[in-house]
Every structure is written in structure tokens, then in C-alpha cells.
Amino acid sequence: MNWTTRLDARQRAMLAEMGVQVWAPEAKAVPATTPVTAAVVEPPAAPIRSEAAEVPAPRVAPPPAAPAREPQAPAPATAVVGAGAGAEEPAAEAPAVSAAGVLSDTRAGQIAAMDWDALQASVAACEACGLCKTRRNTVFGVGDRQADWMVIGEAPGEQEDRQGEPFVGAAGQLLDRMLQATGHRRDGAGGQGVYVANVLKCRPPANRNPQPQEVVRCEPYLMRQVALVKPKVILAMGRFAVQSILRTDEPIGRLRGRVHHYQGVPVIVTYHPAYLLRNPADKAKAWADLCLAMDTAAKAG
């Protein structure tokens, strides 16, 4: 009977706080148990050292009747199991989220351990986001893999998607001229080498803006490229490249002229060559950015 009393006092209060109403009927049944306690109290008066073997024995039988009700306590216990199952459903969701996080961490960890060949093969086979369904080619990156300078653009365009190489066409030609003015070349021939890559490795349909989840899925590849190149300075070109790697929504105009950092590497912000083709007056600003990049790389030793 003490167990029943304890069950009523603790379990009912706990379930009520959880919003489980199944205990309410059984809680009312507890007073019904109390009369049984009264019945149990009577037998001690009967077996007061008298005919306990004949008459009180049938009257002592009601206590077994009370235990017959006591097995009903498992009935609430069954209700507890039901409540537990309901409580486990949110717990079941938590492992699901945790598992997703583990999968994400596992993927990032695997990418972070790849060498150049494994990394390029992983990019070529990547299906981490929907861009894999519309791309012609992945755009991995080109240039000197031990360069002091690394150029990061935003996402492949139509020509990049066709050729599988970043910064091609008129914008690519302007980038090459900008680099040559600082004594750098993609292939390193006749100057210092540069490695060129994009935030996204696949072209968004119709050159639309990259979506946040696409940037998140693709970023482990860029992080690994930066770790493998170990550049002294990163030249981030274009609004989405800048905002993605710096995790900001500030416009380029407010970010220029300062040294930022990505993965511990100094970052200089400048305009995308395609923008400069449309706004040639800003080429002077871009040249100032290149000068800042040269100074920053020189200070890095």
C-alpha cells in the first residue's frame, strides 16, 4: 500500500506537469484503495489472538482482493509505458538531428583529410546539393598549388560550366591582366604562381545567386583547398565570394581597404572582374586593392 501511495504522490504530479492526463482516473481510484486500507485495518482487530484459523481467515481474504486491485497498479504502469513512448518520440527526433550533425561532421572531416587527387575526385562526384542535377562540369580550381596568392571567386558562370575552369572569357582575361600587373600568373610561368578557385564548384541555373545551403555544402572543399595551398594572402573577388567566406552581409564598398581573415589567412576584398568590365571607373579602386594584397603578402613573409 505504501507503493501505491508513493505512485500517487510522485508519478501523478510528474505526469500532470508533462500534460499526460491518463493518470487522472487512476488518481481517483487511489481513494478507492483507501477504503481497502480500512478493510485491512479491521482484520488486525479480528485476529486478536482468537479464532484466526476459521472465521477471520475468510475475512482476511479481502486483503488478497486488495492485491487483486494492486495488479491494477501495473495498469497505470502500462500507461506509464505509453507516456514514455510519447516522451520518447521527441527523444527519437533528437538522435535524428544528432545523426545528421554527425553525418555532416563526418563528411567535413573526410574532406579535411583528402589530398589533391582525392579532393578533386570528390568534387567531380559530389551530389551534396541540387546543383549536381543541372551542371555540365564541376569547376574545381586551377593554378599553382603552392602559390603565395589565392584568388577566390563566387560561382561558375556559363563558360566556366562548359570548360570546367574558373574565370574564363572576358572576365578571366581581365583577371589575368590584373594578376600580371602584380607579377603573378595562374601557371606561374614568367611570374609568381596563383591558385584560382570558386566558393561554389557548380554553376547555379541561369547564373542565379548562390543559395546559403549551397554555400554551406560546398565550403568544406574550399576550406581544404586553402589548407593545401597555404597561401600568404587571399584575394576575394565579388560580393557573394566576399560575403560567403567572411560571413557578413556588408557590401564590398565597406569591406575594402582592410585586412580580413579566412581560415587564418589574410583576405583582401575587391571587385569581380565581370563587375569591372561593366564599371571601368572602379578599376582604380581594384588596383588599390591589389596593392594592399601585395603589401599584406610581403608582411606575411
mmCIF file of C-alpha atoms in Angstrom:
data_model
loop_
_atom_site.group_PDB
_atom_site.id
_atom_site.type_symbol
_atom_site.label_atom_id
_atom_site.label_comp_id
_atom_site.label_asym_id
_atom_site.label_seq_id
_atom_site.Cartn_x
_atom_site.Cartn_y
_atom_site.Cartn_z
ATOM 1 C CA MET A 1 0.000 0.000 0.000
ATOM 2 C CA ASN A 2 2.959 2.284 0.580
ATOM 3 C CA TRP A 3 3.939 1.739 -3.076
ATOM 4 C CA THR A 4 0.515 2.835 -4.235
ATOM 5 C CA THR A 5 0.692 5.925 -2.092
ATOM 6 C CA ARG A 6 4.140 6.768 -3.458
ATOM 7 C CA LEU A 7 2.953 6.254 -7.005
ATOM 8 C CA ASP A 8 0.078 8.611 -6.483
ATOM 9 C CA ALA A 9 2.194 11.335 -4.911
ATOM 10 C CA ARG A 10 5.114 11.371 -7.340
ATOM 11 C CA GLN A 11 4.046 9.849 -10.622
ATOM 12 C CA ARG A 12 0.725 11.665 -10.809
ATOM 13 C CA ALA A 13 2.358 15.046 -10.168
ATOM 14 C CA MET A 14 5.065 14.353 -12.742
ATOM 15 C CA LEU A 15 2.640 13.215 -15.424
ATOM 16 C CA ALA A 16 0.331 16.151 -14.709
ATOM 17 C CA GLU A 17 3.247 18.533 -15.269
ATOM 18 C CA MET A 18 4.039 16.765 -18.540
ATOM 19 C CA GLY A 19 0.420 17.209 -19.598
ATOM 20 C CA VAL A 20 -0.397 13.470 -19.533
ATOM 21 C CA GLN A 21 -3.993 13.038 -18.417
ATOM 22 C CA VAL A 22 -4.035 9.236 -18.325
ATOM 23 C CA TRP A 23 -3.272 9.226 -14.594
ATOM 24 C CA ALA A 24 -6.328 11.284 -13.624
ATOM 25 C CA PRO A 25 -8.768 8.299 -13.471
ATOM 26 C CA GLU A 26 -6.250 6.186 -11.551
ATOM 27 C CA ALA A 27 -5.589 9.079 -9.209
ATOM 28 C CA LYS A 28 -9.279 8.980 -8.340
ATOM 29 C CA ALA A 29 -9.030 5.241 -7.886
ATOM 30 C CA VAL A 30 -6.495 5.789 -5.121
ATOM 31 C CA PRO A 31 -9.219 6.860 -2.654
ATOM 32 C CA ALA A 32 -10.913 3.597 -3.593
ATOM 33 C CA THR A 33 -7.747 1.931 -2.397
ATOM 34 C CA THR A 34 -8.011 3.860 0.871
ATOM 35 C CA PRO A 35 -11.236 2.090 1.901
ATOM 36 C CA VAL A 36 -9.426 -1.139 1.213
ATOM 37 C CA THR A 37 -6.861 0.058 3.690
ATOM 38 C CA ALA A 38 -9.708 0.482 6.170
ATOM 39 C CA ALA A 39 -10.753 -3.088 5.434
ATOM 40 C CA VAL A 40 -7.226 -4.205 6.017
ATOM 41 C CA VAL A 41 -7.210 -2.364 9.321
ATOM 42 C CA GLU A 42 -10.206 -4.370 10.506
ATOM 43 C CA PRO A 43 -8.569 -7.802 10.248
ATOM 44 C CA PRO A 44 -5.998 -6.965 12.920
ATOM 45 C CA ALA A 45 -8.961 -6.415 15.261
ATOM 46 C CA ALA A 46 -10.419 -9.805 14.288
ATOM 47 C CA PRO A 47 -7.312 -11.923 14.654
ATOM 48 C CA ILE A 48 -6.716 -10.555 18.153
ATOM 49 C CA ARG A 49 -5.432 -13.891 19.329
ATOM 50 C CA SER A 50 -8.852 -15.537 18.769
ATOM 51 C CA GLU A 51 -10.336 -17.742 16.030
ATOM 52 C CA ALA A 52 -7.871 -16.589 13.406
ATOM 53 C CA ALA A 53 -7.897 -20.011 11.745
ATOM 54 C CA GLU A 54 -11.602 -20.265 10.999
ATOM 55 C CA VAL A 55 -13.620 -17.038 10.883
ATOM 56 C CA PRO A 56 -11.022 -14.307 10.329
ATOM 57 C CA ALA A 57 -9.423 -16.310 7.554
ATOM 58 C CA PRO A 58 -12.286 -15.633 5.158
ATOM 59 C CA ARG A 59 -12.328 -12.034 6.325
ATOM 60 C CA VAL A 60 -8.618 -11.741 5.842
ATOM 61 C CA ALA A 61 -9.308 -12.770 2.264
ATOM 62 C CA PRO A 62 -10.291 -9.178 1.347
ATOM 63 C CA PRO A 63 -6.646 -8.171 1.536
ATOM 64 C CA PRO A 64 -5.977 -10.594 -1.349
ATOM 65 C CA ALA A 65 -8.847 -8.810 -3.020
ATOM 66 C CA ALA A 66 -6.935 -5.604 -2.477
ATOM 67 C CA PRO A 67 -3.841 -7.101 -4.103
ATOM 68 C CA ALA A 68 -6.209 -8.062 -6.906
ATOM 69 C CA ARG A 69 -6.659 -4.335 -7.306
ATOM 70 C CA GLU A 70 -2.972 -3.760 -6.733
ATOM 71 C CA PRO A 71 -2.136 -5.527 -10.011
ATOM 72 C CA GLN A 72 -4.132 -2.676 -11.467
ATOM 73 C CA ALA A 73 -1.132 -0.595 -10.500
ATOM 74 C CA PRO A 74 0.640 -2.229 -13.456
ATOM 75 C CA ALA A 75 -2.240 -0.853 -15.484
ATOM 76 C CA PRO A 76 -1.031 2.633 -14.673
ATOM 77 C CA ALA A 77 2.437 1.244 -15.275
ATOM 78 C CA THR A 78 1.238 0.328 -18.748
ATOM 79 C CA ALA A 79 0.000 3.869 -19.052
ATOM 80 C CA VAL A 80 3.443 4.997 -17.987
ATOM 81 C CA VAL A 81 4.903 2.955 -20.797
ATOM 82 C CA GLY A 82 2.541 4.659 -23.175
ATOM 83 C CA ALA A 83 3.517 8.024 -21.782
ATOM 84 C CA GLY A 84 7.141 7.011 -22.026
ATOM 85 C CA ALA A 85 6.695 6.135 -25.678
ATOM 86 C CA GLY A 86 5.153 9.517 -26.261
ATOM 87 C CA ALA A 87 8.026 11.110 -24.388
ATOM 88 C CA GLU A 88 10.496 9.088 -26.425
ATOM 89 C CA GLU A 89 9.205 10.473 -29.720
ATOM 90 C CA PRO A 90 10.923 13.833 -29.164
ATOM 91 C CA ALA A 91 13.937 11.867 -27.942
ATOM 92 C CA ALA A 92 13.787 9.904 -31.182
ATOM 93 C CA GLU A 93 13.906 13.159 -33.095
ATOM 94 C CA ALA A 94 16.948 14.341 -31.168
ATOM 95 C CA PRO A 95 19.074 11.379 -32.283
ATOM 96 C CA ALA A 96 17.903 12.015 -35.830
ATOM 97 C CA VAL A 97 19.158 15.594 -35.668
ATOM 98 C CA SER A 98 22.273 14.424 -33.890
ATOM 99 C CA ALA A 99 22.834 11.787 -36.553
ATOM 100 C CA ALA A 100 22.512 14.431 -39.259
ATOM 101 C CA GLY A 101 25.057 16.533 -37.436
ATOM 102 C CA VAL A 102 27.351 13.538 -37.131
ATOM 103 C CA LEU A 103 26.983 12.823 -40.832
ATOM 104 C CA SER A 104 27.770 16.436 -41.642
ATOM 105 C CA ASP A 105 30.779 16.414 -39.342
ATOM 106 C CA THR A 106 31.914 13.108 -40.802
ATOM 107 C CA ARG A 107 31.733 14.457 -44.355
ATOM 108 C CA ALA A 108 33.633 17.611 -43.429
ATOM 109 C CA GLY A 109 36.190 15.530 -41.564
ATOM 110 C CA GLN A 110 36.679 13.226 -44.528
ATOM 111 C CA ILE A 111 37.156 16.167 -46.889
ATOM 112 C CA ALA A 112 39.584 17.813 -44.473
ATOM 113 C CA ALA A 113 41.837 14.731 -44.702
ATOM 114 C CA MET A 114 41.916 14.489 -48.523
ATOM 115 C CA ASP A 115 44.912 15.123 -50.737
ATOM 116 C CA TRP A 116 44.616 16.967 -54.047
ATOM 117 C CA ASP A 117 43.651 13.937 -56.125
ATOM 118 C CA ALA A 118 41.040 12.678 -53.675
ATOM 119 C CA LEU A 119 39.643 16.179 -53.256
ATOM 120 C CA GLN A 120 39.259 16.741 -56.996
ATOM 121 C CA ALA A 121 37.618 13.340 -57.428
ATOM 122 C CA SER A 122 35.224 14.075 -54.574
ATOM 123 C CA VAL A 123 34.210 17.389 -56.147
ATOM 124 C CA ALA A 124 33.652 15.722 -59.518
ATOM 125 C CA ALA A 125 31.301 13.150 -57.948
ATOM 126 C CA CYS A 126 29.634 15.493 -55.447
ATOM 127 C CA GLU A 127 25.846 15.342 -55.084
ATOM 128 C CA ALA A 128 25.566 17.234 -51.802
ATOM 129 C CA CYS A 129 23.106 19.787 -53.216
ATOM 130 C CA GLY A 130 20.731 20.147 -56.145
ATOM 131 C CA LEU A 131 23.273 21.903 -58.378
ATOM 132 C CA CYS A 132 24.628 18.493 -59.367
ATOM 133 C CA LYS A 133 21.464 17.967 -61.437
ATOM 134 C CA THR A 134 21.983 20.993 -63.699
ATOM 135 C CA ARG A 135 25.763 21.288 -64.051
ATOM 136 C CA ARG A 136 27.748 20.276 -67.105
ATOM 137 C CA ASN A 137 31.080 20.183 -65.308
ATOM 138 C CA THR A 138 32.317 20.834 -61.817
ATOM 139 C CA VAL A 139 34.780 23.715 -61.577
ATOM 140 C CA PHE A 140 37.479 22.597 -59.180
ATOM 141 C CA GLY A 141 40.248 25.167 -59.479
ATOM 142 C CA VAL A 142 43.448 25.834 -61.419
ATOM 143 C CA GLY A 143 46.888 27.265 -60.921
ATOM 144 C CA ASP A 144 49.917 26.863 -58.711
ATOM 145 C CA ARG A 145 49.055 24.592 -55.780
ATOM 146 C CA GLN A 146 51.890 26.058 -53.719
ATOM 147 C CA ALA A 147 51.183 29.700 -54.527
ATOM 148 C CA ASP A 148 51.524 32.651 -52.167
ATOM 149 C CA TRP A 149 48.367 34.162 -53.655
ATOM 150 C CA MET A 150 44.946 32.546 -53.866
ATOM 151 C CA VAL A 151 42.058 34.117 -55.790
ATOM 152 C CA ILE A 152 38.535 33.125 -54.745
ATOM 153 C CA GLY A 153 35.520 33.932 -56.888
ATOM 154 C CA GLU A 154 31.873 33.264 -56.225
ATOM 155 C CA ALA A 155 30.368 30.668 -58.594
ATOM 156 C CA PRO A 156 30.917 29.352 -62.115
ATOM 157 C CA GLY A 157 29.155 31.063 -64.992
ATOM 158 C CA GLU A 158 28.077 29.525 -68.282
ATOM 159 C CA GLN A 159 31.555 29.446 -69.816
ATOM 160 C CA GLU A 160 33.119 28.095 -66.633
ATOM 161 C CA ASP A 161 30.449 25.392 -66.542
ATOM 162 C CA ARG A 162 31.274 24.411 -70.120
ATOM 163 C CA GLN A 163 35.045 24.384 -69.704
ATOM 164 C CA GLY A 164 35.334 23.274 -66.078
ATOM 165 C CA GLU A 165 37.707 26.135 -65.232
ATOM 166 C CA PRO A 166 37.166 29.275 -63.129
ATOM 167 C CA PHE A 167 37.410 32.807 -64.511
ATOM 168 C CA VAL A 168 37.295 32.252 -68.268
ATOM 169 C CA GLY A 169 36.055 34.514 -71.048
ATOM 170 C CA ALA A 170 36.384 38.293 -70.871
ATOM 171 C CA ALA A 171 36.325 38.348 -67.054
ATOM 172 C CA GLY A 172 39.089 35.759 -66.935
ATOM 173 C CA GLN A 173 41.218 37.733 -69.364
ATOM 174 C CA LEU A 174 40.851 40.852 -67.232
ATOM 175 C CA LEU A 175 41.808 38.864 -64.126
ATOM 176 C CA ASP A 176 44.936 37.616 -65.876
ATOM 177 C CA ARG A 177 45.921 41.187 -66.743
ATOM 178 C CA MET A 178 45.312 42.311 -63.171
ATOM 179 C CA LEU A 179 47.499 39.500 -61.852
ATOM 180 C CA GLN A 180 50.244 40.156 -64.389
ATOM 181 C CA ALA A 181 50.352 43.780 -63.230
ATOM 182 C CA THR A 182 51.372 42.457 -59.803
ATOM 183 C CA GLY A 183 53.878 39.975 -61.209
ATOM 184 C CA HIS A 184 51.629 36.911 -60.855
ATOM 185 C CA ARG A 185 50.306 34.302 -63.269
ATOM 186 C CA ARG A 186 47.963 31.372 -62.902
ATOM 187 C CA ASP A 187 50.505 28.894 -64.226
ATOM 188 C CA GLY A 188 53.468 30.577 -62.585
ATOM 189 C CA ALA A 189 55.309 30.891 -65.916
ATOM 190 C CA GLY A 190 57.218 34.160 -66.096
ATOM 191 C CA GLY A 191 55.997 35.247 -62.661
ATOM 192 C CA GLN A 192 54.823 34.097 -59.294
ATOM 193 C CA GLY A 193 52.095 31.495 -59.272
ATOM 194 C CA VAL A 194 48.483 31.994 -58.220
ATOM 195 C CA TYR A 195 45.817 29.437 -57.383
ATOM 196 C CA VAL A 196 42.278 30.274 -58.527
ATOM 197 C CA ALA A 197 39.082 28.710 -57.170
ATOM 198 C CA ASN A 198 35.408 29.486 -56.510
ATOM 199 C CA VAL A 199 33.200 29.307 -53.439
ATOM 200 C CA LEU A 200 30.813 27.047 -55.396
ATOM 201 C CA LYS A 201 32.090 24.258 -57.606
ATOM 202 C CA CYS A 202 28.891 24.019 -59.689
ATOM 203 C CA ARG A 203 27.032 26.656 -61.691
ATOM 204 C CA PRO A 204 23.673 27.842 -60.310
ATOM 205 C CA PRO A 205 20.999 27.652 -63.036
ATOM 206 C CA ALA A 206 20.762 30.807 -65.158
ATOM 207 C CA ASN A 207 23.601 32.309 -63.106
ATOM 208 C CA ARG A 208 21.253 32.990 -60.206
ATOM 209 C CA ASN A 209 22.686 33.991 -56.829
ATOM 210 C CA PRO A 210 24.136 31.148 -54.736
ATOM 211 C CA GLN A 211 21.799 29.921 -52.015
ATOM 212 C CA PRO A 212 23.024 29.685 -48.411
ATOM 213 C CA GLN A 213 22.654 25.910 -48.194
ATOM 214 C CA GLU A 214 24.652 25.505 -51.400
ATOM 215 C CA VAL A 215 27.486 27.567 -49.964
ATOM 216 C CA VAL A 216 27.417 25.540 -46.735
ATOM 217 C CA ARG A 217 27.572 22.195 -48.556
ATOM 218 C CA CYS A 218 30.413 23.328 -50.793
ATOM 219 C CA GLU A 219 32.533 25.180 -48.242
ATOM 220 C CA PRO A 220 34.454 22.126 -46.942
ATOM 221 C CA TYR A 221 36.015 21.810 -50.402
ATOM 222 C CA LEU A 222 37.184 25.420 -50.395
ATOM 223 C CA MET A 223 38.475 25.109 -46.844
ATOM 224 C CA ARG A 224 40.543 22.099 -47.852
ATOM 225 C CA GLN A 225 41.912 23.901 -50.901
ATOM 226 C CA VAL A 226 43.035 26.794 -48.696
ATOM 227 C CA ALA A 227 44.630 24.351 -46.249
ATOM 228 C CA LEU A 228 46.517 22.582 -49.051
ATOM 229 C CA VAL A 229 47.692 25.738 -50.841
ATOM 230 C CA LYS A 230 48.667 27.572 -47.629
ATOM 231 C CA PRO A 231 48.626 30.997 -49.328
ATOM 232 C CA LYS A 232 50.029 34.135 -47.746
ATOM 233 C CA VAL A 233 47.059 36.174 -48.931
ATOM 234 C CA ILE A 234 43.587 35.552 -50.372
ATOM 235 C CA LEU A 235 42.068 37.923 -52.937
ATOM 236 C CA ALA A 236 38.272 37.605 -52.580
ATOM 237 C CA MET A 237 36.544 38.850 -55.722
ATOM 238 C CA GLY A 238 32.858 39.672 -55.933
ATOM 239 C CA ARG A 239 30.086 40.276 -53.426
ATOM 240 C CA PHE A 240 28.978 36.689 -52.881
ATOM 241 C CA ALA A 241 32.506 35.361 -52.555
ATOM 242 C CA VAL A 242 33.317 38.059 -50.035
ATOM 243 C CA GLN A 243 30.114 37.682 -48.028
ATOM 244 C CA SER A 244 30.345 33.886 -48.040
ATOM 245 C CA ILE A 245 33.870 33.464 -46.755
ATOM 246 C CA LEU A 246 33.682 36.403 -44.338
ATOM 247 C CA ARG A 247 30.135 35.519 -43.197
ATOM 248 C CA THR A 248 28.833 39.043 -43.487
ATOM 249 C CA ASP A 249 26.188 40.962 -45.388
ATOM 250 C CA GLU A 250 28.267 44.127 -45.579
ATOM 251 C CA PRO A 251 28.739 45.492 -49.130
ATOM 252 C CA ILE A 252 32.169 45.393 -50.722
ATOM 253 C CA GLY A 253 32.483 49.166 -50.514
ATOM 254 C CA ARG A 254 32.550 48.957 -46.709
ATOM 255 C CA LEU A 255 34.905 45.974 -46.595
ATOM 256 C CA ARG A 256 37.554 47.232 -48.977
ATOM 257 C CA GLY A 257 40.811 48.716 -47.721
ATOM 258 C CA ARG A 258 41.032 46.424 -44.678
ATOM 259 C CA VAL A 259 42.678 43.080 -43.990
ATOM 260 C CA HIS A 260 40.203 40.340 -43.058
ATOM 261 C CA HIS A 261 40.899 36.664 -42.361
ATOM 262 C CA TYR A 262 39.605 33.287 -43.522
ATOM 263 C CA GLN A 263 40.940 30.084 -42.011
ATOM 264 C CA GLY A 264 43.757 32.130 -40.527
ATOM 265 C CA VAL A 265 44.814 33.587 -43.911
ATOM 266 C CA PRO A 266 44.695 37.357 -44.602
ATOM 267 C CA VAL A 267 41.880 38.289 -47.003
ATOM 268 C CA ILE A 268 41.760 41.355 -49.258
ATOM 269 C CA VAL A 269 38.367 42.273 -50.690
ATOM 270 C CA THR A 270 37.952 43.594 -54.228
ATOM 271 C CA TYR A 271 35.517 43.748 -57.140
ATOM 272 C CA HIS A 272 34.828 40.877 -59.510
ATOM 273 C CA PRO A 273 36.376 41.312 -62.981
ATOM 274 C CA ALA A 274 32.917 40.987 -64.547
ATOM 275 C CA TYR A 275 31.783 43.961 -62.468
ATOM 276 C CA LEU A 276 34.852 45.945 -63.534
ATOM 277 C CA LEU A 277 34.027 45.299 -67.184
ATOM 278 C CA ARG A 278 30.648 46.948 -66.585
ATOM 279 C CA ASN A 279 32.072 49.676 -64.335
ATOM 280 C CA PRO A 280 35.562 50.513 -65.617
ATOM 281 C CA ALA A 281 35.757 53.618 -63.414
ATOM 282 C CA ASP A 282 36.213 51.314 -60.412
ATOM 283 C CA LYS A 283 39.362 49.720 -61.840
ATOM 284 C CA ALA A 284 41.415 52.302 -59.928
ATOM 285 C CA LYS A 285 39.861 51.026 -56.691
ATOM 286 C CA ALA A 286 40.649 47.469 -57.705
ATOM 287 C CA TRP A 287 44.266 48.433 -58.298
ATOM 288 C CA ALA A 288 44.428 49.886 -54.781
ATOM 289 C CA ASP A 289 43.123 46.564 -53.502
ATOM 290 C CA LEU A 290 45.844 44.712 -55.410
ATOM 291 C CA CYS A 291 48.477 46.983 -53.875
ATOM 292 C CA LEU A 292 47.103 46.177 -50.420
ATOM 293 C CA ALA A 293 47.288 42.471 -51.256
ATOM 294 C CA MET A 294 50.953 42.832 -52.283
ATOM 295 C CA ASP A 295 51.795 44.660 -49.071
ATOM 296 C CA THR A 296 49.941 42.067 -46.973
ATOM 297 C CA ALA A 297 51.691 39.137 -48.648
ATOM 298 C CA ALA A 298 55.075 40.842 -48.202
ATOM 299 C CA LYS A 299 54.428 41.323 -44.472
ATOM 300 C CA ALA A 300 53.437 37.648 -44.194
ATOM 301 C CA GLY A 301 56.962 36.842 -45.345
#
